[in-house]
PDB file of N, CA and C in Angstrom:
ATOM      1  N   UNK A  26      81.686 100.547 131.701  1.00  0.00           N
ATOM      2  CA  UNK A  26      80.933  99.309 131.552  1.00  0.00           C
ATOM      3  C   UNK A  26      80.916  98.917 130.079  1.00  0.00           C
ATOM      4  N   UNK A  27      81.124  97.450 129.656  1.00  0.00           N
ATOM      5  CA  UNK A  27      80.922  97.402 128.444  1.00  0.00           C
ATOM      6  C   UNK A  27      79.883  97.272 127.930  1.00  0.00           C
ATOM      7  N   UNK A  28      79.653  97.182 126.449  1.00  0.00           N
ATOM      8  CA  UNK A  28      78.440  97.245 125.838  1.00  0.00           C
ATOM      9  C   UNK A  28      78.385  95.874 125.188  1.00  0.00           C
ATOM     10  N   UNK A  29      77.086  95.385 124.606  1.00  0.00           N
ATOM     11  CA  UNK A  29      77.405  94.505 123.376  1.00  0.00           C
ATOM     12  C   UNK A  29      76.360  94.667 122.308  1.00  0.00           C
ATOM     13  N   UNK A  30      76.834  94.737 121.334  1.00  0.00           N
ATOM     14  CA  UNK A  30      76.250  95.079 119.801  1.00  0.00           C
ATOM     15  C   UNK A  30      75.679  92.917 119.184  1.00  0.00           C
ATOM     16  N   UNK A  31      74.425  93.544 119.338  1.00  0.00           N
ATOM     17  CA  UNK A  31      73.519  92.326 119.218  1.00  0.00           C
ATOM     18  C   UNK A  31      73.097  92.720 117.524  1.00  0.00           C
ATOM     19  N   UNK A  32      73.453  91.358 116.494  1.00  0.00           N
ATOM     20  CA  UNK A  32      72.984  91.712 115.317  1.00  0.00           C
ATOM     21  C   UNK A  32      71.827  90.587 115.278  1.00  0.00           C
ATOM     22  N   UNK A  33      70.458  90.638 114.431  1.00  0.00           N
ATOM     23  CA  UNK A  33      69.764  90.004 114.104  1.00  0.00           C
ATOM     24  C   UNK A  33      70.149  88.976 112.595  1.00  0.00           C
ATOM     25  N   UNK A  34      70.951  87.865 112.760  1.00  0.00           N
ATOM     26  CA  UNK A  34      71.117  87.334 111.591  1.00  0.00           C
ATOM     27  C   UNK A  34      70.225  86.411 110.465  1.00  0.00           C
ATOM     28  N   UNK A  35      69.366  85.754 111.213  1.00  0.00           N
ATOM     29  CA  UNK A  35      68.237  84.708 111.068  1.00  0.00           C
ATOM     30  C   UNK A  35      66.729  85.307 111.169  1.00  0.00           C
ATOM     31  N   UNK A  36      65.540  85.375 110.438  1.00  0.00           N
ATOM     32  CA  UNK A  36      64.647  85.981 110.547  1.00  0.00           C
ATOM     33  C   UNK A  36      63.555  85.073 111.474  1.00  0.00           C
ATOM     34  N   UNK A  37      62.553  85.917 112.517  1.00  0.00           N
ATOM     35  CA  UNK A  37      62.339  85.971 113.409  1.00  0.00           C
ATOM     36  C   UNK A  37      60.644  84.973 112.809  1.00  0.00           C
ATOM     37  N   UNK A  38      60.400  85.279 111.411  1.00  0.00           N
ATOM     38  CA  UNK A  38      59.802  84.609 111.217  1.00  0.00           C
ATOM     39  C   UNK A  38      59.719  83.341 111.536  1.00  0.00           C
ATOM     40  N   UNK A  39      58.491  82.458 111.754  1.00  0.00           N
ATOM     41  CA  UNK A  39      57.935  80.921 111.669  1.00  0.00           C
ATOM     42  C   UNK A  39      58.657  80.976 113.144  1.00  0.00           C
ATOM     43  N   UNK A  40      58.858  81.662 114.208  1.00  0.00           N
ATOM     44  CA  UNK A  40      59.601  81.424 115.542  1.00  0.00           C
ATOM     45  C   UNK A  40      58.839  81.076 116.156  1.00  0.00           C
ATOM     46  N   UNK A  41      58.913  80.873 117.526  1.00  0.00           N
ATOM     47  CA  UNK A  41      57.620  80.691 118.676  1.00  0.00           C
ATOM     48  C   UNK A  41      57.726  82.642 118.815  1.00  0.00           C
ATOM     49  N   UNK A  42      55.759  82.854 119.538  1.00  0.00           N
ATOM     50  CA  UNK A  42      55.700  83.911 119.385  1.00  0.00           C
ATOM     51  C   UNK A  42      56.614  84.396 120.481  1.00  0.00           C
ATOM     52  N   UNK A  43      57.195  83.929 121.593  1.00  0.00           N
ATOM     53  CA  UNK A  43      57.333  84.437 122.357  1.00  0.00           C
ATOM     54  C   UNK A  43      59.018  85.224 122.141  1.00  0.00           C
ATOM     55  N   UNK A  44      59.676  84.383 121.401  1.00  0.00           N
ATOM     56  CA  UNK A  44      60.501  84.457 120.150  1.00  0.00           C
ATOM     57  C   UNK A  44      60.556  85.707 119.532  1.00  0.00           C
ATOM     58  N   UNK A  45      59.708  86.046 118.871  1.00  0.00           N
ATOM     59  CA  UNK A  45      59.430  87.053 117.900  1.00  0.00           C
ATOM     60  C   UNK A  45      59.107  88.455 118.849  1.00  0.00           C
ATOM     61  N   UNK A  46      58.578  87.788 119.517  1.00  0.00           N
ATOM     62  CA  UNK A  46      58.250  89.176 120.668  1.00  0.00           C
ATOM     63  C   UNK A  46      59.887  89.876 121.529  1.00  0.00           C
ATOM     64  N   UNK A  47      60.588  89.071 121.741  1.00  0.00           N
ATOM     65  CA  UNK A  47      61.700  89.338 122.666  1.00  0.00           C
ATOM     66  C   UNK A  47      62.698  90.271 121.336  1.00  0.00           C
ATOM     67  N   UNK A  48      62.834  89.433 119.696  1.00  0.00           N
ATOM     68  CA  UNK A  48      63.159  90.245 118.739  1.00  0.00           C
ATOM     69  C   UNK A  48      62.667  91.850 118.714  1.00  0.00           C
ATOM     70  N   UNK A  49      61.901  91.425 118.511  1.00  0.00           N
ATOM     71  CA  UNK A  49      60.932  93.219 118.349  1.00  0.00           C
ATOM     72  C   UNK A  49      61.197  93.955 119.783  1.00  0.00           C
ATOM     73  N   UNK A  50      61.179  93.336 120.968  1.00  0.00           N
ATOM     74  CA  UNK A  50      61.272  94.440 122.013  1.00  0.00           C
ATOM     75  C   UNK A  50      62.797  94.549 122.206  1.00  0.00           C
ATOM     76  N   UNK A  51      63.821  93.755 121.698  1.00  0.00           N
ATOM     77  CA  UNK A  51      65.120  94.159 121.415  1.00  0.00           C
ATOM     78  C   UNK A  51      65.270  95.500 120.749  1.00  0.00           C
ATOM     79  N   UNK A  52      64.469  95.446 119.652  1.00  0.00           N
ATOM     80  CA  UNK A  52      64.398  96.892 118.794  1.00  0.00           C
ATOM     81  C   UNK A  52      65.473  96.418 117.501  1.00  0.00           C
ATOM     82  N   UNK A  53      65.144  94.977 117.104  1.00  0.00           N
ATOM     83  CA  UNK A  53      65.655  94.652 115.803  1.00  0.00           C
ATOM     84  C   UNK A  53      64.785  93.962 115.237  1.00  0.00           C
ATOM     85  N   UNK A  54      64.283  95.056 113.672  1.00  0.00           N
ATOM     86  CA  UNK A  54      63.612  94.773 112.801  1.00  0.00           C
ATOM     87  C   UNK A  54      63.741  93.937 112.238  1.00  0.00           C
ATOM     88  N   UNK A  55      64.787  94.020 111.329  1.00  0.00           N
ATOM     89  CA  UNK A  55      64.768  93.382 109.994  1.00  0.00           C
ATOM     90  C   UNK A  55      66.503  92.497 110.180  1.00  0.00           C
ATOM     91  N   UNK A  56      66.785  91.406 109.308  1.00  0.00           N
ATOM     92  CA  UNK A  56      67.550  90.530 109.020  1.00  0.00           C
ATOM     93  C   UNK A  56      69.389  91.654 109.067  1.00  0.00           C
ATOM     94  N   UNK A  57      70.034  91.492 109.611  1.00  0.00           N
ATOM     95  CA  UNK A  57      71.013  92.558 110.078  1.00  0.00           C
ATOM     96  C   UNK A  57      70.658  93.654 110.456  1.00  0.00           C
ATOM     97  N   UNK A  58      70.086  93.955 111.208  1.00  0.00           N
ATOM     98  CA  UNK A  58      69.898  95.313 111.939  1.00  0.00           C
ATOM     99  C   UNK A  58      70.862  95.211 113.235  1.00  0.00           C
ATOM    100  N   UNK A  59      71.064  96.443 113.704  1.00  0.00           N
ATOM    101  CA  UNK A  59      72.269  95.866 115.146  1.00  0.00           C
ATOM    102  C   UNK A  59      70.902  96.704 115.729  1.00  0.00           C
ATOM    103  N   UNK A  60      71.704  96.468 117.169  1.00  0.00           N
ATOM    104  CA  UNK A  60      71.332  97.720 118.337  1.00  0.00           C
ATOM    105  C   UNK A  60      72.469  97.146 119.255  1.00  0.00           C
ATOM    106  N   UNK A  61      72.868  98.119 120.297  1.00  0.00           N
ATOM    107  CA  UNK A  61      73.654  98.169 121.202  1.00  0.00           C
ATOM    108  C   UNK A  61      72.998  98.584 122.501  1.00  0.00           C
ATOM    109  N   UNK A  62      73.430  97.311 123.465  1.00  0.00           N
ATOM    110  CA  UNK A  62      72.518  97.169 124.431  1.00  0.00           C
ATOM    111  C   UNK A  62      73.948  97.121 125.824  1.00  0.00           C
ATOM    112  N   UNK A  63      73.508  97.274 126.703  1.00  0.00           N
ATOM    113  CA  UNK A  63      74.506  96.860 128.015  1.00  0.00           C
ATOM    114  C   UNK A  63      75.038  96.020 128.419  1.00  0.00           C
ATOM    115  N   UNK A  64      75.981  95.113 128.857  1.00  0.00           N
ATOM    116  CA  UNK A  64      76.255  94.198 128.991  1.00  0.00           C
ATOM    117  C   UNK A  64      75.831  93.491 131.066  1.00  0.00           C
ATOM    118  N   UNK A  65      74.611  93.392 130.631  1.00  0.00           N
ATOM    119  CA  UNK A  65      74.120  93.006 132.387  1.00  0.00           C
ATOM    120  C   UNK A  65      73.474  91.440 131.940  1.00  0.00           C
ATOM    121  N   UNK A  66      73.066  91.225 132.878  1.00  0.00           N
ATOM    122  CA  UNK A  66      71.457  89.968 133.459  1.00  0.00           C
ATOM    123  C   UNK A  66      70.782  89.744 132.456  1.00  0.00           C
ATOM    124  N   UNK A  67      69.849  91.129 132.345  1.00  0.00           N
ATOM    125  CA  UNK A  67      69.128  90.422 131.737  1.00  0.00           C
ATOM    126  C   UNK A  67      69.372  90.402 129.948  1.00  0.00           C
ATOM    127  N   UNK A  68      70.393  91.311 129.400  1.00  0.00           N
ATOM    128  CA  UNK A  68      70.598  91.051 128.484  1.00  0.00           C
ATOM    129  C   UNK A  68      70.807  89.679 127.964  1.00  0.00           C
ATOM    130  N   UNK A  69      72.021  89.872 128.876  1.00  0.00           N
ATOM    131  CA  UNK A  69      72.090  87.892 129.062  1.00  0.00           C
ATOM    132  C   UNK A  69      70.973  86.959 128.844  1.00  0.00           C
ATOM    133  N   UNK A  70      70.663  86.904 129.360  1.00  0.00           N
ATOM    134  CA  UNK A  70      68.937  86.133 129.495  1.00  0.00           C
ATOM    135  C   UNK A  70      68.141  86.324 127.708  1.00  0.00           C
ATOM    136  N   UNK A  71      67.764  87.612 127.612  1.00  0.00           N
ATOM    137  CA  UNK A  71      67.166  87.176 125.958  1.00  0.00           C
ATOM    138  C   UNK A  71      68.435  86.952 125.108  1.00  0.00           C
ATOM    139  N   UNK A  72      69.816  87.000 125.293  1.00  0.00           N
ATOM    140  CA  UNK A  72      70.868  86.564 124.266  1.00  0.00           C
ATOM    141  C   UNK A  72      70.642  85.061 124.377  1.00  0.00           C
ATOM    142  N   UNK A  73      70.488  84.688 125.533  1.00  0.00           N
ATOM    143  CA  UNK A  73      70.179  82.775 125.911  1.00  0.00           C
ATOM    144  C   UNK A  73      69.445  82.575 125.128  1.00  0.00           C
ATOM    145  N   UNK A  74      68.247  82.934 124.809  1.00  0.00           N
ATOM    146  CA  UNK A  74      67.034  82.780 124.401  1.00  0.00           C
ATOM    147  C   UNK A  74      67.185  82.622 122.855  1.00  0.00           C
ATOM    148  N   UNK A  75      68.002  83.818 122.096  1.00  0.00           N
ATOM    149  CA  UNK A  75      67.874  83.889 120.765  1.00  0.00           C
ATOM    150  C   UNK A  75      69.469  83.837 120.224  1.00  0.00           C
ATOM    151  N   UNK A  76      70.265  83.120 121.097  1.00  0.00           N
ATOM    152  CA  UNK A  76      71.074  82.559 120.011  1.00  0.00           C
ATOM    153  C   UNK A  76      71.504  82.326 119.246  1.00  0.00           C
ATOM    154  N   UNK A  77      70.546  81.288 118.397  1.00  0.00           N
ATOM    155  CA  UNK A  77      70.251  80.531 117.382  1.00  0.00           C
ATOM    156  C   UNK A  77      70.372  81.553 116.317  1.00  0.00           C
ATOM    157  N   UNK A  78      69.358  83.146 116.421  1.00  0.00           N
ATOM    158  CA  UNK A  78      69.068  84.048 115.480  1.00  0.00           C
ATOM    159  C   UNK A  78      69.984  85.244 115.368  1.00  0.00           C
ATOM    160  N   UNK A  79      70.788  85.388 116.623  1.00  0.00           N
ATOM    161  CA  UNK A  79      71.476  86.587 116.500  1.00  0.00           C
ATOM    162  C   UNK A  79      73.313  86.121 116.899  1.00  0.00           C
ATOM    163  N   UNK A  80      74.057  87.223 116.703  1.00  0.00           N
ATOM    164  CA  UNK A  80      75.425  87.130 117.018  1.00  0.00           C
ATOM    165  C   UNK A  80      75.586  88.904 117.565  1.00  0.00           C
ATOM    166  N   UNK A  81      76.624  88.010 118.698  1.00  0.00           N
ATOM    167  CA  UNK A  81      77.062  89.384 119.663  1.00  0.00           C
ATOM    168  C   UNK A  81      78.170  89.771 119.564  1.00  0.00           C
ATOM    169  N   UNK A  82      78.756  90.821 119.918  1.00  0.00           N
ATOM    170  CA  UNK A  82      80.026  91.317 119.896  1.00  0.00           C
ATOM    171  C   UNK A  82      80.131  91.981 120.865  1.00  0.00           C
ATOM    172  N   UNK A  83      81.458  92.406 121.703  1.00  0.00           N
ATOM    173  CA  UNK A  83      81.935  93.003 122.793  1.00  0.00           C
ATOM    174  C   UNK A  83      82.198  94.555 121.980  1.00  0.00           C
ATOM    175  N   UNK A  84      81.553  95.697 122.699  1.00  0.00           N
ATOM    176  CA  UNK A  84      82.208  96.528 122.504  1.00  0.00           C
ATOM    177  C   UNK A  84      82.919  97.273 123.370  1.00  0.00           C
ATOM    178  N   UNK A  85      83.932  97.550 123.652  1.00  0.00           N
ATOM    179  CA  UNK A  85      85.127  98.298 125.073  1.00  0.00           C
ATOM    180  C   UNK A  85      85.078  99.516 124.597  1.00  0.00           C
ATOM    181  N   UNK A  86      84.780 100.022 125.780  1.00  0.00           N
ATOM    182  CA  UNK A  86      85.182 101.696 125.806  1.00  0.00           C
ATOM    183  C   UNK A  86      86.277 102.013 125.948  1.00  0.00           C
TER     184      UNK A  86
END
């Protein structure tokens, strides 16, 4: 299954809270931080959401 490596580029500050909340329960702190998450649903779904703030990448096993 692939993965995708979600970076935080844009700070989460002045966001809507609900915004800032989906950042933090991603588990990205600060302004480039990655994490590597699964490539399903609902990832999908908060990548919809935060766009604007982050960039994704495919990673293949």
């Amino acid at each position: 299954m692939a993965q995708l490596k979600i970076t935080l580029r844009k700070s989460a500050a002045h966001r809507l809270p609900e915004q800032r909340k989906m950042v933090k329960e991603f588990g990205l702190n600060r302004v480039n931080s990655s994490v590597i998450k699964p490539d399903d649903a609902a990832t999908h779904g908060v990548i919809f959401k935060l766009a604007h703030l982050v960039t994704v990448e495919e990673i293949k096993d």
